[in-house]
Amino acid sequence: MQRVLLGAALAFVLAAVLFVPEIRASWEEWWTYDGISGPGFWGLINPQWPLCTKGHRQSPINVEPEKLLYDPYLRPLHVDKHKVSGSLHNTGQTLVFRVDKDTKHHVNISGGPLAYRYQFEEIYIHYGTENSLGSEHRIHGYTFPGEIQLYGFNAELYHNMSEAQHKSQGIVGISLMVQIGNTPNPELRIITSTFNQVLYKGTSTPIRHLSLRSLLPDTEQYMTYEGSTTHPGCWETTVWIILNKPIYITKQELYALRKLNQGSAEMPKAPLGNNARPLQPLHHRTVRTNIKFRWQESAKKCPSMHREMYYKANTWNPNDPDSPYPV
Ligand SMILES: *[C@@H]1O[C@H](CO)[C@@H](O)[C@H](O)[C@H]1NC(C)=O
Ligand SMILES: *[C@@H]1O[C@H](CO)[C@@H](O)[C@H](O)[C@H]1NC(C)=O
């Protein structure tokens, strides 16, 4: 019965989307994180987004530390230290920072698992309305209170994100897990201090001189796999790089974030948070890492990632001729 009702409701949405011109014009806005336009329906709402339903290389995923594959050929990731300016937008679905269109000095992302130079384009901010919800990717089943995703497109092969997202090796996504802490990331403050300017859907605020390099946690270690954008159309052209250390946000900053709304001042609807797509099946993909097995336990701030210490794949065994030599 419920299914029939849902089907009828969906048919209604589709009819509305197809036949009411004003709605068709804003087709791209017809998705949410819950209800009949939620993640399970993204692929049905818009025929341009079939991968959201049918794709086998989708994101986010749960990263299982003991299944990571150490790849000695992975290089350090490079992000230009040049600062960017742009605007932070409350889209009603999520919080996005978009770099100014007329930017002259683009921030390049290269190295790591990337075979091309990518141009930074936007940041998506995912967070929960409570601390146990927030991140899209999970590490060993653990959900962080937030996840900040830096997206760029392959600037050697393509002109812009909309072209690149359909094409091979089109997109890079760098994922920063966000944890609550007393020594917050100072660069993150540049963003968090503007949250009260984007309380409602459709509002935006300029952000100047943001250094993406400074936003990154202090680590060269990462995990990488081939996946998709975690928002529609779920483009399976995304190389994901998940850095192996969280960045920190204060409780106060997180509270400010939780005041944001999906709707307008007159009709705020619901809080904007919990904007996470559910986990997607791995479908036999490999998650590679440049994290080397280490014996000694170091001072760790991030309990959920501590399993890196027990990582054993591909460790060198001098008695086994097939064992790879350590670098
Ligand atoms: C990014 O790469 C392009 C092309 O090589 C270059 O023109 C630009 O200056 C680079 N950006 C920075 C900030 O170095
Ligand atoms: C992206 O680049 C393509 C190919 O050059 C062009 O046709 C399209 O208009 C561009 N889109 C945007 C949004 O700039």
mmCIF file of N, CA and C in Angstrom, residues 66-182:
data_model
loop_
_atom_site.group_PDB
_atom_site.id
_atom_site.type_symbol
_atom_site.label_atom_id
_atom_site.label_comp_id
_atom_site.label_asym_id
_atom_site.label_seq_id
_atom_site.Cartn_x
_atom_site.Cartn_y
_atom_site.Cartn_z
ATOM 1 N N GLU A 66 41.112 -2.503 6.901
ATOM 2 C CA GLU A 66 41.850 -3.756 6.662
ATOM 3 C C GLU A 66 41.755 -4.234 5.218
ATOM 4 N N LYS A 67 40.910 -3.560 4.423
ATOM 5 C CA LYS A 67 40.823 -3.958 3.012
ATOM 6 C C LYS A 67 41.560 -2.987 2.100
ATOM 7 N N LEU A 68 42.232 -2.021 2.698
ATOM 8 C CA LEU A 68 42.977 -1.065 1.881
ATOM 9 C C LEU A 68 44.142 -1.765 1.196
ATOM 10 N N LEU A 69 44.459 -1.295 0.008
ATOM 11 C CA LEU A 69 45.584 -1.851 -0.722
ATOM 12 C C LEU A 69 46.687 -0.798 -0.780
ATOM 13 N N TYR A 70 47.826 -1.134 -0.204
ATOM 14 C CA TYR A 70 48.939 -0.180 -0.215
ATOM 15 C C TYR A 70 49.526 -0.105 -1.621
ATOM 16 N N ASP A 71 49.620 1.086 -2.138
ATOM 17 C CA ASP A 71 50.148 1.294 -3.483
ATOM 18 C C ASP A 71 51.373 2.194 -3.394
ATOM 19 N N PRO A 72 52.574 1.630 -3.525
ATOM 20 C CA PRO A 72 53.801 2.417 -3.356
ATOM 21 C C PRO A 72 53.999 3.450 -4.457
ATOM 22 N N TYR A 73 53.205 3.366 -5.533
ATOM 23 C CA TYR A 73 53.390 4.317 -6.630
ATOM 24 C C TYR A 73 52.513 5.552 -6.490
ATOM 25 N N LEU A 74 51.713 5.600 -5.460
ATOM 26 C CA LEU A 74 50.898 6.800 -5.236
ATOM 27 C C LEU A 74 51.814 7.924 -4.777
ATOM 28 N N ARG A 75 51.649 9.085 -5.401
ATOM 29 C CA ARG A 75 52.518 10.224 -5.074
ATOM 30 C C ARG A 75 51.824 11.128 -4.058
ATOM 31 N N PRO A 76 52.576 12.093 -3.515
ATOM 32 C CA PRO A 76 51.921 13.072 -2.642
ATOM 33 C C PRO A 76 50.938 13.908 -3.458
ATOM 34 N N LEU A 77 49.878 14.306 -2.812
ATOM 35 C CA LEU A 77 48.887 15.158 -3.460
ATOM 36 C C LEU A 77 49.401 16.593 -3.460
ATOM 37 N N HIS A 78 49.174 17.305 -4.574
ATOM 38 C CA HIS A 78 49.572 18.712 -4.617
ATOM 39 C C HIS A 78 48.344 19.609 -4.800
ATOM 40 N N VAL A 79 48.221 20.604 -3.921
ATOM 41 C CA VAL A 79 47.178 21.628 -4.079
ATOM 42 C C VAL A 79 47.889 22.975 -4.033
ATOM 43 N N ASP A 80 47.679 23.800 -5.063
ATOM 44 C CA ASP A 80 48.325 25.121 -5.098
ATOM 45 C C ASP A 80 48.034 25.902 -3.830
ATOM 46 N N LYS A 81 49.007 26.710 -3.398
ATOM 47 C CA LYS A 81 48.753 27.454 -2.162
ATOM 48 C C LYS A 81 48.094 28.810 -2.424
ATOM 49 N N HIS A 82 47.912 29.110 -3.696
ATOM 50 C CA HIS A 82 47.239 30.333 -4.096
ATOM 51 C C HIS A 82 45.834 30.427 -3.457
ATOM 52 N N LYS A 83 45.443 31.651 -3.050
ATOM 53 C CA LYS A 83 44.128 31.797 -2.418
ATOM 54 C C LYS A 83 43.021 32.011 -3.456
ATOM 55 N N VAL A 84 41.812 31.603 -3.084
ATOM 56 C CA VAL A 84 40.679 31.783 -3.999
ATOM 57 C C VAL A 84 39.591 32.635 -3.340
ATOM 58 N N SER A 85 38.802 33.268 -4.179
ATOM 59 C CA SER A 85 37.623 33.987 -3.708
ATOM 60 C C SER A 85 36.404 33.436 -4.426
ATOM 61 N N GLY A 86 35.280 33.508 -3.748
ATOM 62 C CA GLY A 86 34.051 32.971 -4.337
ATOM 63 C C GLY A 86 32.882 33.272 -3.424
ATOM 64 N N SER A 87 31.829 32.475 -3.543
ATOM 65 C CA SER A 87 30.653 32.698 -2.704
ATOM 66 C C SER A 87 30.172 31.393 -2.107
ATOM 67 N N LEU A 88 29.647 31.530 -0.896
ATOM 68 C CA LEU A 88 29.026 30.397 -0.221
ATOM 69 C C LEU A 88 27.518 30.496 -0.443
ATOM 70 N N HIS A 89 26.924 29.389 -0.906
ATOM 71 C CA HIS A 89 25.491 29.376 -1.224
ATOM 72 C C HIS A 89 24.749 28.348 -0.383
ATOM 73 N N ASN A 90 23.612 28.759 0.143
ATOM 74 C CA ASN A 90 22.661 27.804 0.704
ATOM 75 C C ASN A 90 21.689 27.477 -0.424
ATOM 76 N N THR A 91 21.791 26.250 -0.957
ATOM 77 C CA THR A 91 20.955 25.888 -2.115
ATOM 78 C C THR A 91 19.614 25.291 -1.680
ATOM 79 N N GLY A 92 19.416 25.147 -0.384
ATOM 80 C CA GLY A 92 18.202 24.476 0.092
ATOM 81 C C GLY A 92 18.436 22.985 0.256
ATOM 82 N N GLN A 93 19.463 22.470 -0.447
ATOM 83 C CA GLN A 93 19.816 21.054 -0.278
ATOM 84 C C GLN A 93 21.108 20.911 0.489
ATOM 85 N N THR A 94 21.989 21.881 0.261
ATOM 86 C CA THR A 94 23.328 21.752 0.801
ATOM 87 C C THR A 94 23.996 23.126 0.825
ATOM 88 N N LEU A 95 25.224 23.129 1.334
ATOM 89 C CA LEU A 95 25.988 24.360 1.427
ATOM 90 C C LEU A 95 27.164 24.210 0.466
ATOM 91 N N VAL A 96 27.249 25.114 -0.507
ATOM 92 C CA VAL A 96 28.293 25.011 -1.529
ATOM 93 C C VAL A 96 29.063 26.316 -1.649
ATOM 94 N N PHE A 97 30.376 26.212 -1.673
ATOM 95 C CA PHE A 97 31.221 27.347 -2.005
ATOM 96 C C PHE A 97 31.619 27.196 -3.472
ATOM 97 N N ARG A 98 31.380 28.255 -4.264
ATOM 98 C CA ARG A 98 31.787 28.199 -5.672
ATOM 99 C C ARG A 98 32.794 29.301 -5.937
ATOM 100 N N VAL A 99 33.864 28.943 -6.603
ATOM 101 C CA VAL A 99 34.917 29.897 -6.888
ATOM 102 C C VAL A 99 34.400 30.929 -7.904
ATOM 103 N N ASP A 100 34.879 32.176 -7.797
ATOM 104 C CA ASP A 100 34.452 33.220 -8.727
ATOM 105 C C ASP A 100 34.747 32.808 -10.168
ATOM 106 N N LYS A 101 33.773 33.066 -11.039
ATOM 107 C CA LYS A 101 33.918 32.671 -12.445
ATOM 108 C C LYS A 101 35.089 33.394 -13.121
ATOM 109 N N ASP A 102 35.330 34.623 -12.709
ATOM 110 C CA ASP A 102 36.362 35.400 -13.408
ATOM 111 C C ASP A 102 37.747 35.275 -12.753
ATOM 112 N N THR A 103 37.898 34.222 -11.941
ATOM 113 C CA THR A 103 39.197 33.993 -11.304
ATOM 114 C C THR A 103 40.289 33.823 -12.354
ATOM 115 N N LYS A 104 41.410 34.503 -12.148
ATOM 116 C CA LYS A 104 42.513 34.395 -13.107
ATOM 117 C C LYS A 104 43.483 33.293 -12.716
ATOM 118 N N HIS A 105 43.792 33.214 -11.408
ATOM 119 C CA HIS A 105 44.747 32.191 -10.966
ATOM 120 C C HIS A 105 43.999 31.032 -10.353
ATOM 121 N N HIS A 106 43.793 30.038 -11.194
ATOM 122 C CA HIS A 106 43.065 28.874 -10.713
ATOM 123 C C HIS A 106 43.937 28.034 -9.800
ATOM 124 N N VAL A 107 43.306 27.451 -8.813
ATOM 125 C CA VAL A 107 44.044 26.554 -7.933
ATOM 126 C C VAL A 107 44.075 25.161 -8.574
ATOM 127 N N ASN A 108 45.286 24.684 -8.800
ATOM 128 C CA ASN A 108 45.461 23.383 -9.434
ATOM 129 C C ASN A 108 45.591 22.286 -8.386
ATOM 130 N N ILE A 109 44.990 21.160 -8.711
ATOM 131 C CA ILE A 109 45.109 19.961 -7.877
ATOM 132 C C ILE A 109 45.758 18.903 -8.766
ATOM 133 N N SER A 110 46.864 18.347 -8.315
ATOM 134 C CA SER A 110 47.546 17.350 -9.135
ATOM 135 C C SER A 110 48.294 16.386 -8.218
ATOM 136 N N GLY A 111 49.029 15.464 -8.827
ATOM 137 C CA GLY A 111 49.750 14.459 -8.038
ATOM 138 C C GLY A 111 48.785 13.469 -7.422
ATOM 139 N N GLY A 112 49.192 12.842 -6.325
ATOM 140 C CA GLY A 112 48.347 11.807 -5.738
ATOM 141 C C GLY A 112 48.093 10.719 -6.757
ATOM 142 N N PRO A 113 46.848 10.255 -6.875
ATOM 143 C CA PRO A 113 46.530 9.243 -7.877
ATOM 144 C C PRO A 113 46.199 9.863 -9.239
ATOM 145 N N LEU A 114 46.292 11.193 -9.339
ATOM 146 C CA LEU A 114 45.778 11.891 -10.515
ATOM 147 C C LEU A 114 46.779 11.871 -11.675
ATOM 148 N N ALA A 115 46.268 11.567 -12.857
ATOM 149 C CA ALA A 115 47.123 11.555 -14.046
ATOM 150 C C ALA A 115 47.082 12.900 -14.757
ATOM 151 N N TYR A 116 46.202 13.790 -14.330
ATOM 152 C CA TYR A 116 46.020 15.080 -14.984
ATOM 153 C C TYR A 116 46.017 16.205 -13.950
ATOM 154 N N ARG A 117 46.061 17.424 -14.486
ATOM 155 C CA ARG A 117 45.932 18.602 -13.629
ATOM 156 C C ARG A 117 44.447 18.963 -13.544
ATOM 157 N N TYR A 118 43.962 19.095 -12.329
ATOM 158 C CA TYR A 118 42.556 19.436 -12.109
ATOM 159 C C TYR A 118 42.469 20.869 -11.599
ATOM 160 N N GLN A 119 41.371 21.517 -11.919
ATOM 161 C CA GLN A 119 41.162 22.898 -11.500
ATOM 162 C C GLN A 119 40.074 22.938 -10.437
ATOM 163 N N PHE A 120 40.427 23.491 -9.272
ATOM 164 C CA PHE A 120 39.454 23.570 -8.183
ATOM 165 C C PHE A 120 38.240 24.392 -8.620
ATOM 166 N N GLU A 121 37.057 23.921 -8.232
ATOM 167 C CA GLU A 121 35.826 24.593 -8.647
ATOM 168 C C GLU A 121 34.867 24.874 -7.481
ATOM 169 N N GLU A 122 34.647 23.889 -6.618
ATOM 170 C CA GLU A 122 33.658 24.096 -5.562
ATOM 171 C C GLU A 122 33.894 23.220 -4.333
ATOM 172 N N ILE A 123 33.286 23.664 -3.227
ATOM 173 C CA ILE A 123 33.363 22.914 -1.969
ATOM 174 C C ILE A 123 31.946 22.583 -1.525
ATOM 175 N N TYR A 124 31.687 21.325 -1.200
ATOM 176 C CA TYR A 124 30.404 20.935 -0.624
ATOM 177 C C TYR A 124 30.606 20.661 0.857
ATOM 178 N N ILE A 125 29.684 21.165 1.664
ATOM 179 C CA ILE A 125 29.787 20.960 3.110
ATOM 180 C C ILE A 125 28.635 20.063 3.577
ATOM 181 N N HIS A 126 29.001 18.906 4.103
ATOM 182 C CA HIS A 126 28.015 17.958 4.622
ATOM 183 C C HIS A 126 28.141 17.925 6.139
ATOM 184 N N TYR A 127 27.021 17.918 6.833
ATOM 185 C CA TYR A 127 27.083 17.897 8.294
ATOM 186 C C TYR A 127 25.773 17.354 8.850
ATOM 187 N N GLY A 128 25.824 16.979 10.126
ATOM 188 C CA GLY A 128 24.653 16.393 10.756
ATOM 189 C C GLY A 128 23.977 17.363 11.709
ATOM 190 N N THR A 129 22.726 17.075 12.031
ATOM 191 C CA THR A 129 22.041 17.876 13.043
ATOM 192 C C THR A 129 22.391 17.366 14.438
ATOM 193 N N GLU A 130 23.045 16.200 14.473
ATOM 194 C CA GLU A 130 23.628 15.729 15.727
ATOM 195 C C GLU A 130 24.994 15.137 15.409
ATOM 196 N N ASN A 131 25.818 14.962 16.449
ATOM 197 C CA ASN A 131 27.216 14.600 16.211
ATOM 198 C C ASN A 131 27.417 13.231 15.576
ATOM 199 N N SER A 132 26.426 12.356 15.717
ATOM 200 C CA SER A 132 26.594 11.010 15.181
ATOM 201 C C SER A 132 26.250 10.935 13.690
ATOM 202 N N LEU A 133 25.809 12.068 13.122
ATOM 203 C CA LEU A 133 25.491 12.112 11.692
ATOM 204 C C LEU A 133 26.332 13.202 11.042
ATOM 205 N N GLY A 134 26.549 13.111 9.751
ATOM 206 C CA GLY A 134 27.236 14.212 9.078
ATOM 207 C C GLY A 134 28.003 13.805 7.847
ATOM 208 N N SER A 135 29.072 13.020 8.031
ATOM 209 C CA SER A 135 29.923 12.721 6.877
ATOM 210 C C SER A 135 29.217 11.761 5.930
ATOM 211 N N GLU A 136 29.612 11.816 4.675
ATOM 212 C CA GLU A 136 29.072 10.884 3.689
ATOM 213 C C GLU A 136 29.922 9.626 3.671
ATOM 214 N N HIS A 137 31.241 9.804 3.488
ATOM 215 C CA HIS A 137 32.130 8.648 3.597
ATOM 216 C C HIS A 137 32.206 8.245 5.066
ATOM 217 N N ARG A 138 32.417 6.954 5.272
ATOM 218 C CA ARG A 138 32.644 6.491 6.643
ATOM 219 C C ARG A 138 33.961 5.748 6.676
ATOM 220 N N ILE A 139 34.595 5.780 7.834
ATOM 221 C CA ILE A 139 35.842 5.050 8.004
ATOM 222 C C ILE A 139 35.578 3.956 9.032
ATOM 223 N N HIS A 140 35.672 2.714 8.588
ATOM 224 C CA HIS A 140 35.435 1.579 9.460
ATOM 225 C C HIS A 140 34.069 1.713 10.140
ATOM 226 N N GLY A 141 33.100 2.154 9.387
ATOM 227 C CA GLY A 141 31.739 2.301 9.871
ATOM 228 C C GLY A 141 31.468 3.564 10.667
ATOM 229 N N TYR A 142 32.527 4.351 10.892
ATOM 230 C CA TYR A 142 32.365 5.545 11.729
ATOM 231 C C TYR A 142 31.944 6.754 10.893
ATOM 232 N N THR A 143 30.908 7.427 11.371
ATOM 233 C CA THR A 143 30.440 8.642 10.716
ATOM 234 C C THR A 143 30.986 9.850 11.461
ATOM 235 N N PHE A 144 31.619 10.773 10.770
ATOM 236 C CA PHE A 144 32.121 12.001 11.390
ATOM 237 C C PHE A 144 31.001 13.037 11.433
ATOM 238 N N PRO A 145 31.117 14.041 12.320
ATOM 239 C CA PRO A 145 30.068 15.079 12.386
ATOM 240 C C PRO A 145 29.966 15.907 11.100
ATOM 241 N N GLY A 146 31.008 15.840 10.277
ATOM 242 C CA GLY A 146 30.947 16.584 9.023
ATOM 243 C C GLY A 146 31.953 16.080 8.016
ATOM 244 N N GLU A 147 31.749 16.498 6.760
ATOM 245 C CA GLU A 147 32.706 16.177 5.698
ATOM 246 C C GLU A 147 32.721 17.339 4.727
ATOM 247 N N ILE A 148 33.918 17.799 4.409
ATOM 248 C CA ILE A 148 34.074 18.892 3.457
ATOM 249 C C ILE A 148 34.698 18.323 2.196
ATOM 250 N N GLN A 149 34.034 18.545 1.079
ATOM 251 C CA GLN A 149 34.495 17.954 -0.179
ATOM 252 C C GLN A 149 34.905 19.032 -1.164
ATOM 253 N N LEU A 150 36.153 18.971 -1.601
ATOM 254 C CA LEU A 150 36.678 19.895 -2.597
ATOM 255 C C LEU A 150 36.579 19.219 -3.962
ATOM 256 N N TYR A 151 35.849 19.825 -4.871
ATOM 257 C CA TYR A 151 35.708 19.257 -6.208
ATOM 258 C C TYR A 151 36.476 20.090 -7.228
ATOM 259 N N GLY A 152 37.144 19.391 -8.133
ATOM 260 C CA GLY A 152 37.799 20.047 -9.258
ATOM 261 C C GLY A 152 37.541 19.259 -10.524
ATOM 262 N N PHE A 153 37.781 19.901 -11.670
ATOM 263 C CA PHE A 153 37.609 19.166 -12.938
ATOM 264 C C PHE A 153 38.933 19.103 -13.686
ATOM 265 N N ASN A 154 39.043 18.124 -14.555
ATOM 266 C CA ASN A 154 40.245 17.887 -15.343
ATOM 267 C C ASN A 154 40.427 19.025 -16.355
ATOM 268 N N ALA A 155 41.354 19.924 -16.034
ATOM 269 C CA ALA A 155 41.514 21.139 -16.844
ATOM 270 C C ALA A 155 42.467 20.911 -18.016
ATOM 271 N N GLU A 156 43.093 19.752 -18.070
ATOM 272 C CA GLU A 156 43.943 19.469 -19.227
ATOM 273 C C GLU A 156 43.100 18.988 -20.398
ATOM 274 N N LEU A 157 41.978 18.307 -20.090
ATOM 275 C CA LEU A 157 41.160 17.743 -21.170
ATOM 276 C C LEU A 157 39.863 18.509 -21.409
ATOM 277 N N TYR A 158 39.355 19.185 -20.400
ATOM 278 C CA TYR A 158 38.004 19.762 -20.519
ATOM 279 C C TYR A 158 37.974 21.241 -20.136
ATOM 280 N N HIS A 159 36.876 21.902 -20.570
ATOM 281 C CA HIS A 159 36.767 23.339 -20.354
ATOM 282 C C HIS A 159 36.176 23.714 -19.009
ATOM 283 N N ASN A 160 35.266 22.889 -18.524
ATOM 284 C CA ASN A 160 34.572 23.240 -17.281
ATOM 285 C C ASN A 160 33.976 21.990 -16.649
ATOM 286 N N MET A 161 33.416 22.158 -15.471
ATOM 287 C CA MET A 161 32.847 21.048 -14.711
ATOM 288 C C MET A 161 31.707 20.373 -15.472
ATOM 289 N N SER A 162 30.815 21.173 -16.095
ATOM 290 C CA SER A 162 29.655 20.542 -16.737
ATOM 291 C C SER A 162 30.082 19.662 -17.907
ATOM 292 N N GLU A 163 31.166 20.047 -18.578
ATOM 293 C CA GLU A 163 31.660 19.184 -19.645
ATOM 294 C C GLU A 163 32.381 17.971 -19.031
ATOM 295 N N ALA A 164 33.221 18.226 -18.042
ATOM 296 C CA ALA A 164 34.087 17.177 -17.490
ATOM 297 C C ALA A 164 33.303 16.076 -16.784
ATOM 298 N N GLN A 165 32.180 16.426 -16.167
ATOM 299 C CA GLN A 165 31.483 15.438 -15.340
ATOM 300 C C GLN A 165 30.980 14.235 -16.150
ATOM 301 N N HIS A 166 30.773 14.442 -17.458
ATOM 302 C CA HIS A 166 30.327 13.329 -18.313
ATOM 303 C C HIS A 166 31.489 12.532 -18.880
ATOM 304 N N LYS A 167 32.704 13.043 -18.694
ATOM 305 C CA LYS A 167 33.807 12.479 -19.461
ATOM 306 C C LYS A 167 34.802 11.727 -18.579
ATOM 307 N N SER A 168 35.568 10.872 -19.243
ATOM 308 C CA SER A 168 36.573 10.061 -18.558
ATOM 309 C C SER A 168 37.539 10.916 -17.745
ATOM 310 N N GLN A 169 37.824 10.500 -16.531
ATOM 311 C CA GLN A 169 38.774 11.190 -15.652
ATOM 312 C C GLN A 169 38.385 12.663 -15.445
ATOM 313 N N GLY A 170 37.093 12.906 -15.426
ATOM 314 C CA GLY A 170 36.613 14.284 -15.431
ATOM 315 C C GLY A 170 36.784 15.047 -14.124
ATOM 316 N N ILE A 171 36.579 14.345 -12.997
ATOM 317 C CA ILE A 171 36.437 15.073 -11.727
ATOM 318 C C ILE A 171 37.348 14.498 -10.651
ATOM 319 N N VAL A 172 37.798 15.383 -9.760
ATOM 320 C CA VAL A 172 38.446 14.908 -8.539
ATOM 321 C C VAL A 172 37.625 15.395 -7.351
ATOM 322 N N GLY A 173 37.499 14.549 -6.345
ATOM 323 C CA GLY A 173 36.870 14.944 -5.091
ATOM 324 C C GLY A 173 37.849 14.697 -3.953
ATOM 325 N N ILE A 174 38.175 15.747 -3.213
ATOM 326 C CA ILE A 174 39.045 15.566 -2.045
ATOM 327 C C ILE A 174 38.164 15.659 -0.809
ATOM 328 N N SER A 175 38.244 14.633 0.012
ATOM 329 C CA SER A 175 37.357 14.573 1.155
ATOM 330 C C SER A 175 38.116 14.847 2.453
ATOM 331 N N LEU A 176 37.622 15.819 3.205
ATOM 332 C CA LEU A 176 38.186 16.148 4.514
ATOM 333 C C LEU A 176 37.139 15.798 5.566
ATOM 334 N N MET A 177 37.467 14.862 6.424
ATOM 335 C CA MET A 177 36.555 14.527 7.506
ATOM 336 C C MET A 177 36.638 15.629 8.551
ATOM 337 N N VAL A 178 35.484 15.970 9.116
ATOM 338 C CA VAL A 178 35.446 17.056 10.090
ATOM 339 C C VAL A 178 35.112 16.483 11.457
ATOM 340 N N GLN A 179 35.959 16.778 12.431
ATOM 341 C CA GLN A 179 35.775 16.277 13.793
ATOM 342 C C GLN A 179 35.637 17.484 14.730
ATOM 343 N N ILE A 180 34.989 17.288 15.860
ATOM 344 C CA ILE A 180 34.838 18.378 16.824
ATOM 345 C C ILE A 180 36.107 18.472 17.663
ATOM 346 N N GLY A 181 36.631 19.683 17.818
ATOM 347 C CA GLY A 181 37.854 19.850 18.586
ATOM 348 C C GLY A 181 37.997 21.280 19.081
ATOM 349 N N ASN A 182 38.906 21.452 20.029
ATOM 350 C CA ASN A 182 39.087 22.789 20.615
ATOM 351 C C ASN A 182 40.072 23.652 19.848
#
